[in-house]
């Protein structure tokens, strides 16, 4: 779905990373390693998302930490789009229908990392 709307695969990976969970934050090099992309391509896409106000950054020592801008007016909508793309909405409804009364649930693996690898 997103890949037909957004042509940059790196930008899609960043959107999935940052808008699958508001606590997701990362550095340039760790994003490049995680996505198996060059630091330059990740840097360019981070710059575009930053200019659009979708992510924020702050200096932490020698590194710059990037995280989603939860103050952005479309933050909630982007989270909803990412959730639908990753299938969270359908997964949660299916699991809750089978489990019944649930006190807590945990997301682990690729989805917890904000990656959509189909697992």
mmCIF file of C-alpha atoms in Angstrom:
data_model
loop_
_atom_site.group_PDB
_atom_site.id
_atom_site.type_symbol
_atom_site.label_atom_id
_atom_site.label_comp_id
_atom_site.label_asym_id
_atom_site.label_seq_id
_atom_site.Cartn_x
_atom_site.Cartn_y
_atom_site.Cartn_z
ATOM 1 C CA UNK A 1 0.000 0.000 0.000
ATOM 2 C CA UNK A 2 2.570 2.586 1.065
ATOM 3 C CA UNK A 3 5.043 1.600 -1.629
ATOM 4 C CA UNK A 4 2.598 2.641 -4.348
ATOM 5 C CA UNK A 5 2.051 5.990 -2.640
ATOM 6 C CA UNK A 6 5.635 6.729 -1.522
ATOM 7 C CA UNK A 7 8.407 5.870 -3.963
ATOM 8 C CA UNK A 8 11.351 5.984 -1.549
ATOM 9 C CA UNK A 9 11.826 2.632 0.179
ATOM 10 C CA UNK A 10 14.061 4.279 2.762
ATOM 11 C CA UNK A 11 11.366 6.846 3.593
ATOM 12 C CA UNK A 12 8.816 4.056 4.015
ATOM 13 C CA UNK A 13 11.157 2.243 6.409
ATOM 14 C CA UNK A 14 11.617 5.442 8.415
ATOM 15 C CA UNK A 15 7.875 6.074 8.573
ATOM 16 C CA UNK A 16 7.276 2.500 9.739
ATOM 17 C CA UNK A 17 10.037 2.831 12.324
ATOM 18 C CA UNK A 18 8.958 6.145 13.811
ATOM 19 C CA UNK A 19 5.180 5.911 13.522
ATOM 20 C CA UNK A 20 4.640 2.341 14.707
ATOM 21 C CA UNK A 21 5.376 3.428 18.296
ATOM 22 C CA UNK A 22 5.877 6.918 19.715
ATOM 23 C CA UNK A 23 8.842 5.828 21.849
ATOM 24 C CA UNK A 24 10.870 4.764 18.810
ATOM 25 C CA UNK A 25 13.994 6.860 18.509
ATOM 26 C CA UNK A 26 17.272 6.190 16.792
ATOM 27 C CA UNK A 27 20.557 7.527 15.477
ATOM 28 C CA UNK A 28 21.580 7.847 11.830
ATOM 29 C CA UNK A 29 24.128 5.026 11.831
ATOM 30 C CA UNK A 30 21.907 2.591 13.705
ATOM 31 C CA UNK A 31 19.055 3.304 11.264
ATOM 32 C CA UNK A 32 21.378 2.718 8.301
ATOM 33 C CA UNK A 33 22.551 -0.590 9.770
ATOM 34 C CA UNK A 34 19.026 -1.689 10.690
ATOM 35 C CA UNK A 35 17.670 -0.903 7.217
ATOM 36 C CA UNK A 36 20.816 -2.126 5.450
ATOM 37 C CA UNK A 37 20.982 1.211 3.612
ATOM 38 C CA UNK A 38 23.745 3.745 3.152
ATOM 39 C CA UNK A 39 24.016 6.476 5.761
ATOM 40 C CA UNK A 40 23.683 9.052 2.978
ATOM 41 C CA UNK A 41 20.300 7.748 1.767
ATOM 42 C CA UNK A 42 19.003 7.589 5.343
ATOM 43 C CA UNK A 43 20.355 11.102 6.054
ATOM 44 C CA UNK A 44 18.565 12.534 2.996
ATOM 45 C CA UNK A 45 15.234 10.986 3.968
ATOM 46 C CA UNK A 46 15.624 12.013 7.617
ATOM 47 C CA UNK A 47 16.175 15.571 6.377
ATOM 48 C CA UNK A 48 12.967 15.480 4.352
ATOM 49 C CA UNK A 49 10.938 14.136 7.273
ATOM 50 C CA UNK A 50 12.508 16.739 9.566
ATOM 51 C CA UNK A 51 11.713 19.586 7.149
ATOM 52 C CA UNK A 52 8.118 18.351 6.973
ATOM 53 C CA UNK A 53 7.938 18.488 10.776
ATOM 54 C CA UNK A 54 7.216 14.769 11.060
ATOM 55 C CA UNK A 55 10.302 14.000 13.151
ATOM 56 C CA UNK A 56 12.350 15.968 15.644
ATOM 57 C CA UNK A 57 15.987 15.647 16.595
ATOM 58 C CA UNK A 58 18.283 16.635 19.395
ATOM 59 C CA UNK A 59 21.996 16.435 19.967
ATOM 60 C CA UNK A 60 23.087 13.770 22.428
ATOM 61 C CA UNK A 61 26.838 13.980 22.794
ATOM 62 C CA UNK A 62 28.408 13.601 19.363
ATOM 63 C CA UNK A 63 25.274 11.993 17.916
ATOM 64 C CA UNK A 64 21.870 13.251 16.803
ATOM 65 C CA UNK A 65 18.850 11.327 18.083
ATOM 66 C CA UNK A 66 15.741 11.284 15.864
ATOM 67 C CA UNK A 67 12.224 10.530 17.066
ATOM 68 C CA UNK A 68 8.649 11.118 15.879
ATOM 69 C CA UNK A 69 7.149 14.555 16.391
ATOM 70 C CA UNK A 70 4.104 13.674 18.475
ATOM 71 C CA UNK A 71 3.094 17.363 18.469
ATOM 72 C CA UNK A 72 2.572 17.339 14.700
ATOM 73 C CA UNK A 73 -1.145 17.645 13.856
ATOM 74 C CA UNK A 74 -1.052 14.599 11.562
ATOM 75 C CA UNK A 75 0.922 12.380 13.943
ATOM 76 C CA UNK A 76 -2.166 10.326 14.870
ATOM 77 C CA UNK A 77 -3.213 9.875 11.272
ATOM 78 C CA UNK A 78 0.271 8.698 10.274
ATOM 79 C CA UNK A 79 0.269 6.192 13.131
ATOM 80 C CA UNK A 80 -3.092 4.923 11.904
ATOM 81 C CA UNK A 81 -1.837 4.548 8.332
ATOM 82 C CA UNK A 82 1.302 2.724 9.497
ATOM 83 C CA UNK A 83 -0.755 0.491 11.783
ATOM 84 C CA UNK A 84 -3.068 -0.455 8.926
ATOM 85 C CA UNK A 85 -0.128 -1.034 6.604
ATOM 86 C CA UNK A 86 1.514 -3.349 9.117
ATOM 87 C CA UNK A 87 -1.784 -5.115 9.799
ATOM 88 C CA UNK A 88 -1.920 -4.221 13.513
ATOM 89 C CA UNK A 89 -5.593 -3.299 13.388
ATOM 90 C CA UNK A 90 -6.637 -6.676 11.960
ATOM 91 C CA UNK A 91 -4.227 -8.610 14.171
ATOM 92 C CA UNK A 92 -5.437 -6.950 17.363
ATOM 93 C CA UNK A 93 -9.105 -7.469 16.515
ATOM 94 C CA UNK A 94 -8.514 -11.145 15.684
ATOM 95 C CA UNK A 95 -6.511 -11.797 18.863
ATOM 96 C CA UNK A 96 -8.925 -9.953 21.147
ATOM 97 C CA UNK A 97 -11.830 -11.875 19.639
ATOM 98 C CA UNK A 98 -10.199 -15.164 20.607
ATOM 99 C CA UNK A 99 -8.673 -14.203 23.955
ATOM 100 C CA UNK A 100 -11.552 -12.437 25.667
ATOM 101 C CA UNK A 101 -10.668 -10.477 28.819
ATOM 102 C CA UNK A 102 -7.066 -9.340 28.410
ATOM 103 C CA UNK A 103 -5.006 -7.415 30.969
ATOM 104 C CA UNK A 104 -1.929 -6.710 28.857
ATOM 105 C CA UNK A 105 -0.278 -7.590 25.577
ATOM 106 C CA UNK A 106 3.237 -7.167 24.223
ATOM 107 C CA UNK A 107 4.481 -6.616 20.701
ATOM 108 C CA UNK A 108 7.856 -8.233 20.009
ATOM 109 C CA UNK A 109 10.110 -8.961 17.080
ATOM 110 C CA UNK A 110 10.099 -6.943 13.870
ATOM 111 C CA UNK A 111 6.911 -5.015 14.639
ATOM 112 C CA UNK A 112 8.269 -3.860 17.999
ATOM 113 C CA UNK A 113 11.294 -2.499 16.155
ATOM 114 C CA UNK A 114 9.077 -0.694 13.664
ATOM 115 C CA UNK A 115 10.052 -2.967 10.795
ATOM 116 C CA UNK A 116 7.651 -4.603 8.384
ATOM 117 C CA UNK A 117 9.428 -7.760 7.276
ATOM 118 C CA UNK A 118 6.260 -9.813 7.053
ATOM 119 C CA UNK A 119 6.976 -11.818 10.218
#
